[in-house]
PDB file of C-alpha atoms in Angstrom:
ATOM      1  CA  GLN A   1      -8.926  12.153  -5.599  1.00 64.00           C
ATOM      2  CA  ARG A   2      -5.764  12.646  -3.587  1.00 69.00           C
ATOM      3  CA  VAL A   3      -6.956  15.086  -0.942  1.00 71.00           C
ATOM      4  CA  ASN A   4      -9.085  14.206   2.055  1.00 79.00           C
ATOM      5  CA  VAL A   5     -10.274  16.730   4.607  1.00 80.00           C
ATOM      6  CA  THR A   6     -11.733  16.019   8.028  1.00 88.00           C
ATOM      7  CA  VAL A   7     -13.029  18.860  10.179  1.00 89.00           C
ATOM      8  CA  ARG A   8     -13.759  18.252  13.830  1.00 92.00           C
ATOM      9  CA  SER A   9     -15.119  21.400  15.376  1.00 91.00           C
ATOM     10  CA  GLY A  10     -16.092  21.996  18.959  1.00 91.00           C
ATOM     11  CA  LEU A  11     -13.468  19.692  20.446  1.00 94.00           C
ATOM     12  CA  PRO A  12     -11.937  20.783  23.747  1.00 95.00           C
ATOM     13  CA  MET A  13      -8.361  21.810  23.050  1.00 95.00           C
ATOM     14  CA  VAL A  14      -5.596  23.545  24.959  1.00 97.00           C
ATOM     15  CA  LEU A  15      -2.715  25.200  23.116  1.00 97.00           C
ATOM     16  CA  SER A  16       0.180  26.842  24.965  1.00 96.00           C
ATOM     17  CA  GLY A  17      -1.724  26.552  28.225  1.00 97.00           C
ATOM     18  CA  SER A  18      -4.792  28.372  26.924  1.00 97.00           C
ATOM     19  CA  ALA A  19      -8.251  27.022  26.057  1.00 97.00           C
ATOM     20  CA  GLU A  20      -8.981  30.040  23.839  1.00 96.00           C
ATOM     21  CA  PRO A  21     -10.072  29.138  20.275  1.00 96.00           C
ATOM     22  CA  CYS A  22      -7.331  27.370  18.376  1.00 97.00           C
ATOM     23  CA  ALA A  23      -6.761  24.919  15.539  1.00 96.00           C
ATOM     24  CA  GLN A  24      -4.542  21.997  14.734  1.00 96.00           C
ATOM     25  CA  LEU A  25      -3.960  20.934  11.133  1.00 96.00           C
ATOM     26  CA  LEU A  26      -2.572  17.482  10.404  1.00 94.00           C
ATOM     27  CA  VAL A  27      -1.049  17.096   6.939  1.00 94.00           C
ATOM     28  CA  SER A  28       0.006  13.709   5.615  1.00 92.00           C
ATOM     29  CA  SER A  29       1.251  13.139   2.119  1.00 91.00           C
ATOM     30  CA  ILE A  30       3.358  10.878  -0.052  1.00 92.00           C
ATOM     31  CA  GLY A  31       6.465  12.696  -1.256  1.00 88.00           C
ATOM     32  CA  VAL A  32       5.252  16.234  -0.543  1.00 89.00           C
ATOM     33  CA  VAL A  33       5.983  16.886   3.143  1.00 90.00           C
ATOM     34  CA  GLY A  34       9.334  15.212   3.504  1.00 85.00           C
ATOM     35  CA  SER A  35      11.751  18.087   4.125  1.00 92.00           C
ATOM     36  CA  ALA A  36      12.028  21.190   6.296  1.00 95.00           C
ATOM     37  CA  GLU A  37      12.204  23.365   3.166  1.00 95.00           C
ATOM     38  CA  GLN A  38       9.028  21.860   1.699  1.00 92.00           C
ATOM     39  CA  ASN A  39       7.159  22.119   4.989  1.00 94.00           C
ATOM     40  CA  GLN A  40       8.234  25.723   5.520  1.00 97.00           C
ATOM     41  CA  ARG A  41       6.614  26.663   2.201  1.00 95.00           C
ATOM     42  CA  HIS A  42       3.487  24.624   2.942  1.00 94.00           C
ATOM     43  CA  SER A  43       3.306  26.058   6.452  1.00 96.00           C
ATOM     44  CA  ALA A  44       3.282  29.650   5.191  1.00 97.00           C
ATOM     45  CA  ARG A  45       0.435  28.912   2.782  1.00 95.00           C
ATOM     46  CA  PHE A  46      -1.605  26.978   5.322  1.00 95.00           C
ATOM     47  CA  PHE A  47      -1.154  29.693   7.963  1.00 97.00           C
ATOM     48  CA  ASP A  48      -2.258  32.382   5.491  1.00 97.00           C
ATOM     49  CA  PHE A  49      -5.385  30.396   4.669  1.00 96.00           C
ATOM     50  CA  LEU A  50      -6.235  29.359   8.232  1.00 96.00           C
ATOM     51  CA  THR A  51      -5.741  32.777   9.812  1.00 97.00           C
ATOM     52  CA  ALA A  52      -7.929  34.362   7.138  1.00 97.00           C
ATOM     53  CA  GLN A  53     -10.678  31.719   7.249  1.00 95.00           C
ATOM     54  CA  LEU A  54     -10.776  31.058  10.987  1.00 95.00           C
ATOM     55  CA  GLY A  55      -9.961  34.509  12.301  1.00 96.00           C
ATOM     56  CA  LEU A  56      -7.257  33.088  14.559  1.00 97.00           C
ATOM     57  CA  GLY A  57      -3.818  34.525  15.155  1.00 97.00           C
ATOM     58  CA  PRO A  58      -0.934  32.363  13.958  1.00 97.00           C
ATOM     59  CA  GLU A  59       0.052  31.707  17.576  1.00 97.00           C
ATOM     60  CA  ARG A  60      -3.248  29.800  18.003  1.00 97.00           C
ATOM     61  CA  ILE A  61      -2.570  27.366  15.150  1.00 97.00           C
ATOM     62  CA  VAL A  62      -0.327  24.304  15.059  1.00 97.00           C
ATOM     63  CA  ILE A  63       0.460  22.289  11.924  1.00 96.00           C
ATOM     64  CA  ARG A  64       1.800  18.740  12.092  1.00 95.00           C
ATOM     65  CA  PHE A  65       3.345  17.222   8.979  1.00 94.00           C
ATOM     66  CA  TYR A  66       3.458  13.477   8.432  1.00 93.00           C
ATOM     67  CA  PRO A  67       5.429  12.118   5.474  1.00 92.00           C
ATOM     68  CA  LEU A  68       4.003   8.824   4.242  1.00 93.00           C
ATOM     69  CA  GLU A  69       5.286   6.015   2.086  1.00 94.00           C
ATOM     70  CA  PRO A  70       3.046   4.686  -0.721  1.00 95.00           C
ATOM     71  CA  TRP A  71       2.725   1.300   0.983  1.00 96.00           C
ATOM     72  CA  GLN A  72       1.160   2.983   4.042  1.00 96.00           C
ATOM     73  CA  ILE A  73      -1.998   4.113   2.198  1.00 94.00           C
ATOM     74  CA  GLY A  74      -4.647   1.629   1.091  1.00 95.00           C
ATOM     75  CA  LYS A  75      -6.953   2.454  -1.797  1.00 93.00           C
ATOM     76  CA  ASN A  76      -9.079   0.406  -4.214  1.00 95.00           C
ATOM     77  CA  ARG A  77      -8.228  -2.904  -2.494  1.00 97.00           C
ATOM     78  CA  THR A  78      -4.466  -2.326  -2.776  1.00 97.00           C
ATOM     79  CA  VAL A  79      -1.902   0.222  -1.635  1.00 96.00           C
ATOM     80  CA  MET A  80      -0.718   3.364  -3.429  1.00 94.00           C
ATOM     81  CA  THR A  81       2.567   1.645  -4.341  1.00 95.00           C
ATOM     82  CA  PHE A  82       0.697  -0.260  -7.029  1.00 96.00           C
ATOM     83  CA  LEU A  83      -1.593   2.514  -8.270  1.00 91.00           C
TER      84      LEU A  83
END
């Protein structure tokens, strides 16, 4: 219920000046990605998973973390603040 995944494959992308295969992961969460220490732990796990599943080297992957506030996410005709 609290995880959404969108995969967009085949998009043209350049990373570090190269158009070789690469990936970008965008992670947004309420209260889970708010500090460098938290994101360092998440980053390690995501990189382990992505390198294994996609066959990419870690230098071809970028992760962007977005901390969210509950009032920024709408669900069930309200916002998460009230759920």
